[in-house]
């Protein structure tokens, strides 16, 4: 799957992943109205609204980007109906040829991580049959429990030719509280980065490992360091746009080959129509506003990479 | 809810939580057969089997213990039908008067943690209505992202009078890989423990905070230290029984008042009938075997606490 991700990045010339993190306040009025007319102001109604909203965006951008990253919390908040909408979104994006990164940030003791890995990347055995649960292509993994919380994911990735991104340095303001603590002269995120490189060493695709890392766009200096610590890890970079990251901050996340990173934007793309810059599209054409925002982001990143060269 | 948990511990004289972590290999043949006869060897069949299995155990033990802890991964592995079984289990346990600790180990950046908090502890707004998603009483939270990943859970706990247990020192063999790293002369778990005490300081029930901690039974020395670092935090202690923890290892997790800790056992109770010790009950009476295992565990812990006094 890492090879497919790279091929698609090269084909689209866009190292970009669109974060499908729907919140009701982003969903255009006409979509909410139609969903509530059918299901009432219920969890089912909310789930229908976010699904239709996602579908509009995916239809408008699937030819421009290699991947999407649905954040499962935004679905899980609507209980079971929300998770049904998550699954529909995953399936639809795959039908459209997109690589799907499930942003699930799971991680537990060994046997429990195995259950998460099976449920999100692999197949679970039921009697004589085996079934995919959510069937994303990649998932994000929390490393706080150490190797035996991460390795069950890697095992399933090997079997299924899928991949993971391990949280190394997250994009949020308080990420430094524990991640930046200095251990033997090095910040903890660097030690986690070294582990990612170690875990990924025997998990190679053609040029990159399918054990990748998450490093926030909001921390470009740390990105520069971690790029060197994990030369073969693909870096998933959240925090572009709404969280404050800019194209010029991102160049050091990439290797000399122009690869090695994929930049996520969520709100900046899916709620573009709510920004002044794209207001002319109006609520009715929210998906076209998202398309325009993807094209602008692509140009910003390409420009920054060209300026580096 | 922390007050209710403590009242129930005092009433049952059992600082014990039963981990409802069903795996198909634990589910007695007769239950699997009935579920598959109705739904086939499908995800729905598996979900029905684990739900009926749980129900049998809950019916046999609900008067003996204050709380249960369903591990969501064991349900999530069966996709949507599995999560429906999780929700049914949560609801049923609450009907039976049990305190429900959702072992979900979520944690993300602020806005995303807010969605998890709303989905698992609080209510989500849909138009003019508000709905509970999963509605556990407590959940476990991963602290790797720092304060702004934890505080949204605390906010919802305040509103809903619920609680959390933050992962501090986990029970698994590789937990030390990052958690034991020494920062300014202290292991990272101690620094996380200090944060738990800080977060919990203005979240007090009558005698304990509703911001608790997870510390594994498999690390009694660390438990002793962390008990002092977080005097007002209730400690959820996994790792008893199958993972190797024993009653005598656990006394230092408790305060002088005999409170402050609740010990989890999962496999050791729910799959007791598969142990030689309880084999006489047979598969048909698996729930009675679980009841006997709870009584034995209660005696083991009470004996250890009495020996301390």
XYZ file of C-alpha atoms in Angstrom:
618
model
C 0.000 0.000 0.000
C 2.957 2.341 0.590
C 3.945 1.766 -3.051
C 0.403 2.603 -4.175
C 0.414 5.756 -2.053
C 3.703 6.868 -3.611
C 2.528 6.083 -7.162
C -0.597 8.112 -6.591
C 1.396 11.028 -5.150
C 3.594 10.985 -8.236
C 0.629 10.745 -10.603
C -1.351 13.561 -8.975
C 1.769 15.592 -8.210
C 0.104 16.317 -4.880
C 1.631 15.086 -1.604
C -1.696 15.929 -0.020
C -4.233 14.076 2.078
C -7.670 15.531 2.689
C -8.861 15.114 6.279
C -12.502 14.055 6.244
C -13.295 15.315 9.755
C -16.907 16.416 9.449
C -18.461 18.587 12.133
C -22.112 19.569 11.960
C -21.173 23.247 11.870
C -19.397 22.678 8.544
C -22.269 20.821 6.891
C -24.173 23.118 4.497
C -27.759 23.928 5.420
C -29.307 22.204 2.404
C -27.627 18.889 3.308
C -28.672 19.089 6.967
C -32.222 19.949 5.922
C -32.526 16.989 3.569
C -31.024 14.558 6.086
C -33.233 15.762 8.950
C -36.296 15.639 6.700
C -35.601 11.965 6.104
C -34.374 10.849 9.557
C -35.330 13.640 11.951
C -32.892 15.474 14.202
C -31.463 12.165 15.379
C -28.104 10.399 15.375
C -29.196 8.762 12.122
C -29.997 12.186 10.694
C -26.589 13.534 11.700
C -24.870 10.463 10.245
C -26.727 10.866 6.940
C -25.775 14.554 6.839
C -22.052 13.956 7.372
C -22.053 11.094 4.870
C -23.720 13.176 2.127
C -21.383 16.067 2.930
C -18.349 13.784 2.630
C -19.621 12.277 -0.596
C -19.941 15.721 -2.185
C -16.364 16.577 -1.230
C -14.942 13.247 -2.358
C -16.684 13.522 -5.741
C -15.138 16.976 -6.176
C -11.539 16.138 -5.211
C -10.861 12.442 -5.804
C -8.990 13.056 -9.060
C -6.686 15.662 -7.477
C -5.291 13.888 -4.419
C -3.882 10.468 -3.599
C -5.509 9.962 -0.220
C -8.053 10.919 2.406
C -7.847 10.700 6.174
C -11.154 10.320 7.981
C -10.803 11.105 11.703
C -12.906 8.417 13.394
C -13.676 10.556 16.493
C -15.818 12.856 14.369
C -18.000 9.848 13.510
C -17.767 8.048 16.852
C -19.314 11.088 18.555
C -22.571 10.137 16.814
C -22.468 6.615 18.268
C -23.272 3.603 16.095
C -24.939 5.589 13.280
C -21.822 7.769 13.116
C -19.577 4.727 12.786
C -21.807 3.408 9.995
C -21.154 6.729 8.211
C -17.404 6.248 8.828
C -17.516 2.817 7.225
C -19.545 4.099 4.243
C -17.001 6.893 3.799
C -14.061 4.463 3.892
C -15.732 2.178 1.352
C -16.739 4.989 -0.974
C -13.270 6.549 -0.970
C -11.725 3.194 -1.833
C -14.208 2.740 -4.684
C -13.028 6.101 -5.979
C -9.443 4.822 -5.962
C -8.301 6.882 -2.983
C -5.893 5.545 -0.359
C -7.676 5.695 3.007
C -5.767 6.566 6.168
C -7.969 5.836 9.190
C -7.006 8.402 11.803
C -7.837 6.210 14.780
C -4.806 6.713 17.083
C -5.354 3.330 18.700
C -2.728 1.555 20.788
C -2.974 -0.860 23.719
C -1.316 -3.924 25.241
C -0.420 -6.682 22.773
C -3.576 -8.788 22.589
C -5.751 -5.696 22.512
C -3.720 -3.944 19.820
C -4.101 -7.146 17.833
C -7.884 -6.777 18.009
C -7.675 -3.162 16.808
C -5.295 -4.173 14.004
C -7.598 -6.966 12.898
C -10.660 -4.705 13.070
C -9.191 -1.808 11.107
C -6.632 -3.331 8.738
C -7.160 -7.069 8.708
C -9.773 -9.775 8.839
C -11.381 -11.301 11.895
C -12.134 -15.009 12.013
C -15.730 -16.086 12.705
C -16.098 -19.848 12.564
C -14.976 -20.875 9.083
C -15.204 -17.363 7.661
C -13.048 -14.250 7.859
C -14.362 -10.680 7.579
C -12.936 -7.214 7.251
C -14.287 -4.867 9.933
C -13.441 -1.308 8.800
C -10.770 -2.117 6.217
C -8.771 1.100 5.991
C -5.460 1.074 4.044
C -3.400 2.754 6.766
C -4.135 3.681 10.370
C -2.475 5.978 12.906
C -1.095 4.329 16.055
C -0.276 5.731 19.520
C 3.126 4.472 20.782
C 2.800 5.209 24.524
C 2.593 1.495 25.403
C 5.825 0.624 23.569
C 6.765 -2.096 21.072
C 4.285 -4.720 22.139
C 1.458 -2.238 21.524
C 2.719 -1.430 18.014
C 3.968 -4.754 16.667
C 0.521 -6.394 16.313
C -0.351 -3.625 13.839
C 2.865 -4.305 11.913
C 2.105 -8.014 11.775
C -1.289 -7.388 10.185
C 0.269 -4.831 7.796
C 2.708 -7.487 6.573
C -0.120 -9.938 5.916
C -2.421 -7.415 4.267
C 0.154 -5.177 2.565
C -1.087 -2.158 4.462
C 0.645 0.409 6.666
C 0.672 2.537 9.807
C 1.728 6.009 10.883
C 3.005 6.122 14.467
C 2.489 9.339 16.479
C 5.931 10.841 17.033
C 5.464 14.593 17.436
C 1.859 15.730 17.259
C 0.678 19.102 15.931
C -1.182 20.383 19.009
C 0.056 23.170 21.311
C 0.652 20.914 24.343
C 2.346 18.099 22.429
C 5.634 19.088 24.045
C 4.410 18.408 27.558
C 5.589 14.802 27.382
C 6.939 14.405 23.830
C 9.629 17.101 24.248
C 10.923 15.870 27.616
C 14.655 15.312 27.394
C 15.925 11.786 27.963
C 19.676 11.136 27.795
C 20.180 14.430 26.013
C 17.458 13.795 23.432
C 13.773 14.700 23.368
C 11.371 11.802 23.746
C 9.970 12.324 20.225
C 13.452 11.616 18.845
C 13.591 8.360 20.793
C 10.159 7.422 19.450
C 11.397 8.402 15.971
C 14.376 6.065 16.357
C 11.981 3.265 17.290
C 9.872 3.993 14.208
C 12.998 3.644 12.068
C 13.844 0.382 13.853
C 10.314 -1.069 13.554
C 10.181 -0.025 9.907
C 13.540 -1.417 8.837
C 12.223 -4.814 7.785
C 8.923 -3.406 6.504
C 10.118 -1.896 3.263
C 8.104 -1.168 0.157
C 10.102 -0.322 -2.987
C 11.626 2.837 -1.552
C 9.884 3.638 1.745
C 8.793 1.647 4.763
C 5.148 0.983 5.468
C 5.813 1.960 9.082
C 5.504 5.726 8.882
C 5.262 8.544 11.398
C 3.051 11.478 12.322
C 4.908 14.780 12.794
C 2.984 18.054 13.020
C 3.443 20.821 10.443
C 3.394 23.225 13.368
C 6.858 21.997 14.440
C 9.093 22.448 11.343
C 12.410 22.311 13.252
C 11.469 19.009 14.816
C 10.359 17.835 11.368
C 13.813 18.596 9.966
C 15.487 16.553 12.690
C 13.020 13.658 12.459
C 13.401 13.510 8.664
C 17.048 12.545 9.302
C 16.272 10.164 12.171
C 13.749 8.207 10.060
C 15.018 8.518 6.468
C 12.858 5.672 5.144
C 9.657 6.512 7.027
C 6.877 8.295 5.211
C 5.775 11.233 7.365
C 2.108 12.125 7.677
C 2.034 15.830 8.484
C -1.114 17.266 10.075
C -1.513 20.903 11.079
C -1.359 22.628 7.682
C -3.776 25.506 7.187
C -6.255 25.933 10.004
C -3.731 24.863 12.660
C -1.146 27.337 11.323
C 1.328 25.328 9.181
C 2.390 26.837 5.806
C 3.984 25.373 2.652
C 7.346 26.998 3.358
C 7.456 25.311 6.796
C 7.069 21.917 5.223
C 9.971 21.537 2.836
C 12.209 19.874 5.411
C 9.693 17.087 5.932
C 10.511 15.892 2.398
C 13.573 14.002 1.268
C 15.775 15.049 -1.637
C 13.718 12.785 -3.916
C 10.734 15.102 -3.319
C 8.992 12.253 -1.493
C 8.724 11.060 2.087
C 5.914 13.286 3.331
C 2.206 13.735 2.828
C 0.545 16.874 4.159
C -2.923 16.761 5.681
C -5.460 19.540 5.619
C -8.923 19.019 7.074
C -10.985 22.095 7.928
C -9.038 24.241 5.435
C -10.388 22.082 2.621
C -13.650 20.540 3.746
C -14.988 23.805 5.193
C -13.331 26.052 2.593
C -16.674 27.617 1.649
C -16.814 29.160 5.139
C -13.566 31.080 4.534
C -13.702 34.568 3.072
C -11.328 33.489 0.309
C -13.796 30.946 -1.060
C -17.034 32.615 0.011
C -17.992 33.310 -3.581
C -18.805 29.625 -4.087
C -21.549 29.812 -1.487
C -22.968 27.043 0.621
C -24.619 25.375 -2.370
C -21.252 24.886 -4.068
C -19.279 23.885 -1.007
C -17.624 20.998 -2.838
C -16.281 23.265 -5.573
C -14.851 25.507 -2.870
C -13.063 22.429 -1.485
C -11.703 21.666 -4.947
C -10.374 25.195 -5.270
C -8.763 24.935 -1.831
C -7.024 21.690 -2.826
C -5.658 23.334 -5.976
C -4.355 26.284 -3.944
C -2.751 23.984 -1.384
C -1.113 21.958 -4.153
C 0.354 25.154 -5.620
C 1.567 26.371 -2.214
C 3.420 23.131 -1.536
C 4.782 22.750 -5.078
C 6.019 26.353 -4.921
C 7.751 25.784 -1.619
C 9.419 22.604 -2.875
C 10.518 24.330 -6.100
C 11.975 27.245 -4.125
C 14.021 24.761 -2.105
C 15.516 23.113 -5.206
C -19.731 8.924 39.591
C -16.496 8.559 41.592
C -18.663 8.762 44.741
C -20.970 6.062 43.371
C -17.981 3.867 42.522
C -16.620 4.223 46.063
C -20.027 3.554 47.659
C -20.377 0.405 45.593
C -16.862 -0.748 46.501
C -17.714 -0.273 50.171
C -21.054 -2.032 49.841
C -19.668 -5.052 47.972
C -16.404 -5.044 49.939
C -14.773 -5.785 46.594
C -12.363 -3.293 44.990
C -12.724 -5.317 41.821
C -13.684 -4.578 38.242
C -14.462 -7.374 35.820
C -12.966 -6.856 32.373
C -15.540 -7.788 29.755
C -13.034 -8.493 26.983
C -14.689 -11.292 25.051
C -12.705 -13.317 22.547
C -14.372 -16.005 20.451
C -12.078 -18.628 21.924
C -13.583 -17.992 25.352
C -17.203 -18.206 24.236
C -18.707 -21.598 25.183
C -19.710 -23.865 22.305
C -23.425 -23.812 23.082
C -23.532 -20.005 22.825
C -21.590 -19.935 19.577
C -23.830 -22.632 18.136
C -27.046 -20.781 18.985
C -25.728 -17.452 17.674
C -24.473 -18.967 14.419
C -27.743 -20.867 13.960
C -29.567 -17.552 14.063
C -27.143 -15.273 12.177
C -24.696 -17.593 10.419
C -20.921 -17.436 10.811
C -21.006 -13.697 10.209
C -20.005 -10.545 12.079
C -23.595 -10.391 13.330
C -23.298 -13.984 14.554
C -20.054 -13.206 16.380
C -21.585 -10.082 17.920
C -24.600 -12.031 19.131
C -22.307 -14.690 20.618
C -20.189 -12.215 22.591
C -23.261 -10.330 23.767
C -24.973 -13.510 25.068
C -21.700 -14.605 26.648
C -21.349 -11.232 28.409
C -24.952 -11.288 29.553
C -24.472 -14.671 31.202
C -21.408 -13.420 33.084
C -23.026 -10.153 34.142
C -26.101 -11.969 35.443
C -23.832 -14.198 37.538
C -21.590 -11.492 39.037
C -23.440 -8.172 39.149
C -24.245 -8.448 42.855
C -20.609 -9.157 43.800
C -18.679 -6.325 42.151
C -19.055 -2.578 41.774
C -17.961 -2.232 38.173
C -17.174 -3.755 34.801
C -14.664 -2.669 32.186
C -15.506 -3.612 28.610
C -12.429 -3.305 26.343
C -13.827 -1.734 23.168
C -11.148 -3.247 20.895
C -12.591 -6.703 21.472
C -15.885 -5.457 20.006
C -14.427 -3.116 17.383
C -12.654 -6.078 15.782
C -16.096 -7.272 14.651
C -16.837 -3.941 12.936
C -20.221 -2.274 13.320
C -22.035 -5.375 14.661
C -19.319 -5.687 17.308
C -19.808 -2.084 18.391
C -23.547 -2.666 18.625
C -22.724 -5.514 21.046
C -20.456 -3.127 22.991
C -23.285 -0.616 23.339
C -25.748 -3.346 24.387
C -23.248 -4.518 27.001
C -22.761 -0.996 28.383
C -26.514 -0.433 28.589
C -27.208 -3.804 30.183
C -24.511 -3.393 32.833
C -25.884 0.024 33.760
C -29.386 -1.456 34.044
C -27.914 -3.956 36.483
C -26.527 -1.090 38.585
C -22.896 -1.627 37.647
C -20.482 1.250 37.085
C -19.158 0.952 33.515
C -15.562 1.845 32.694
C -15.150 2.009 28.911
C -11.591 0.880 28.211
C -11.179 2.936 25.070
C -7.702 4.518 25.532
C -8.624 7.445 23.279
C -6.632 10.664 23.161
C -6.056 13.180 20.391
C -5.643 16.921 19.755
C -8.147 19.156 21.542
C -11.075 19.349 19.114
C -10.806 15.634 18.389
C -10.586 14.587 22.043
C -13.712 16.695 22.524
C -15.522 14.529 19.968
C -14.408 11.337 21.736
C -15.447 12.772 25.115
C -18.856 13.738 23.788
C -19.329 10.360 22.106
C -18.361 8.231 25.097
C -19.264 10.277 28.179
C -21.442 13.162 27.064
C -24.155 14.155 24.645
C -23.784 15.295 21.057
C -25.978 18.069 19.692
C -28.048 17.317 16.585
C -30.223 20.277 15.667
C -32.422 20.971 18.677
C -31.759 17.587 20.296
C -28.867 16.075 22.242
C -28.010 12.370 22.325
C -25.707 10.088 24.232
C -23.523 8.013 21.914
C -22.022 5.214 24.032
C -22.642 6.678 27.507
C -20.074 4.905 29.673
C -19.533 6.166 33.259
C -15.742 6.365 33.028
C -13.296 5.975 30.152
C -9.544 5.405 29.922
C -7.502 8.146 28.221
C -4.057 8.114 26.577
C -1.938 11.125 27.683
C 0.735 11.136 24.936
C -0.650 14.347 23.374
C -0.510 16.294 26.647
C -2.980 18.527 28.495
C -4.962 19.712 25.523
C -5.722 16.107 24.601
C -6.930 15.298 28.143
C -8.791 18.439 29.223
C -11.768 18.031 26.853
C -12.519 14.739 28.633
C -12.336 16.497 32.007
C -14.694 19.217 30.806
C -17.333 16.660 29.836
C -16.772 14.784 33.128
C -17.549 17.974 35.047
C -20.779 18.481 33.124
C -21.905 14.883 33.325
C -20.488 13.911 36.721
C -18.413 11.149 35.174
C -14.711 10.311 35.299
C -11.549 9.213 33.501
C -8.523 7.043 34.154
C -5.368 8.337 32.468
C -2.726 5.819 31.361
C 0.308 6.375 33.562
C 2.184 3.070 33.769
C 0.637 0.277 31.731
C 0.758 -3.410 32.626
C 2.387 -4.764 29.452
C 6.002 -6.005 29.229
C 7.239 -3.175 26.972
C 5.517 -0.371 28.874
C 8.911 0.782 30.111
C 10.208 1.481 26.628
C 8.968 5.072 26.765
C 7.166 5.324 30.127
C 10.290 4.481 32.188
C 12.632 6.868 30.367
C 14.299 9.157 32.887
C 13.618 12.873 32.550
C 15.270 15.271 35.025
C 16.006 12.360 37.333
C 12.454 10.986 37.242
C 10.822 8.364 35.064
C 8.281 9.701 32.570
C 5.446 7.805 34.291
C 6.093 9.848 37.430
C 5.846 13.072 35.435
C 2.577 11.866 33.918
C 1.443 10.923 37.448
C 2.195 14.458 38.645
C 0.090 15.804 35.796
C -2.770 13.490 36.762
C -2.623 14.902 40.307
C -2.593 18.432 38.889
C -5.480 17.820 36.450
C -7.452 16.126 39.206
C -6.974 18.747 41.901
C -10.112 20.713 41.062
C -12.105 17.625 40.079
C -12.834 16.274 43.526
C -15.665 13.989 44.572
C -16.210 13.598 48.314
C -12.835 12.002 48.982
C -11.216 11.156 45.630
C -10.811 12.935 42.333
C -12.715 11.815 39.245
C -9.458 12.098 37.310
C -7.884 8.733 38.045
C -4.943 6.783 36.670
C -4.103 3.397 35.167
C -1.106 1.650 36.770
C -0.414 -2.011 36.015
C -0.486 -4.664 38.764
C 2.629 -6.079 37.146
C 4.663 -3.102 38.427
C 4.091 -3.028 42.218
C 7.135 -0.855 43.013
C 5.991 1.796 40.592
C 2.507 1.498 42.049
C 3.874 2.262 45.505
C 5.589 5.409 44.234
C 2.636 6.557 42.146
C 0.260 6.075 45.095
C 2.227 8.840 46.848
C 2.518 11.062 43.779
C -1.257 11.012 43.199
C -2.799 10.618 46.699
C -6.294 11.667 45.588
C -6.398 9.740 42.317
C -8.268 6.472 42.140
C -6.003 3.918 40.482
C -7.394 1.418 38.016
C -5.049 -1.571 38.180
C -5.033 -4.013 35.252
C -2.805 -7.059 35.044
C -4.101 -9.156 37.944
C -4.347 -12.863 37.306
C -3.649 -13.875 33.728
C -1.010 -11.137 33.266
C 0.778 -12.197 36.473
C -0.267 -9.759 39.232
C -1.177 -11.222 42.659
C -3.093 -9.849 45.678
C 0.044 -9.411 47.755
C 1.564 -7.210 45.005
C -1.388 -4.889 45.150
C -1.538 -3.613 48.712
C 0.592 -0.553 47.979
C -1.852 0.646 45.352
C -4.337 1.305 48.179
C -4.324 4.191 50.612
C -4.494 3.789 54.394
C -8.288 4.192 54.182
C -8.398 0.893 52.274
C -9.576 2.785 49.182
C -7.941 4.411 46.189
C -7.567 1.405 43.905
C -9.755 -0.916 41.894
C -8.247 -4.101 40.509
C -9.218 -5.416 37.100
C -9.293 -9.026 36.059
C -10.516 -10.005 32.602
C -9.577 -13.434 31.284
C -9.084 -14.813 34.807
C -12.772 -14.258 35.461
C -14.622 -14.340 32.162
C -12.792 -17.443 30.934
C -12.462 -19.061 34.384
C -14.165 -22.245 33.160
C -11.170 -22.881 30.887
C -8.809 -22.997 33.890
C -8.107 -26.309 35.581
C -9.151 -24.799 38.911
C -12.703 -24.175 37.716
C -12.971 -26.966 35.143
C -15.555 -28.794 37.241
C -18.174 -26.209 36.275
C -17.888 -27.188 32.626
C -18.662 -25.102 29.572
C -22.389 -25.162 30.275
C -21.889 -23.447 33.650
C -19.238 -20.974 32.532
C -20.984 -18.103 34.334
C -20.914 -19.920 37.665
C -17.206 -20.519 37.166
C -16.834 -16.757 36.697
C -18.752 -16.169 39.924
C -16.453 -18.546 41.801
C -13.401 -16.788 40.340
C -14.715 -13.401 41.518
C -15.221 -14.782 45.030
C -11.678 -16.185 45.060
C -10.234 -12.909 43.814
C -12.162 -10.988 46.448
C -10.721 -13.253 49.146
C -7.181 -12.944 47.762
C -7.306 -9.144 47.816
C -9.081 -8.903 51.182
C -6.505 -11.277 52.660
C -3.614 -9.237 51.336
C -5.120 -6.006 52.666
C -5.794 -7.591 56.058
C -2.206 -8.900 56.239
C -0.979 -5.360 55.641
C -3.004 -3.896 58.504
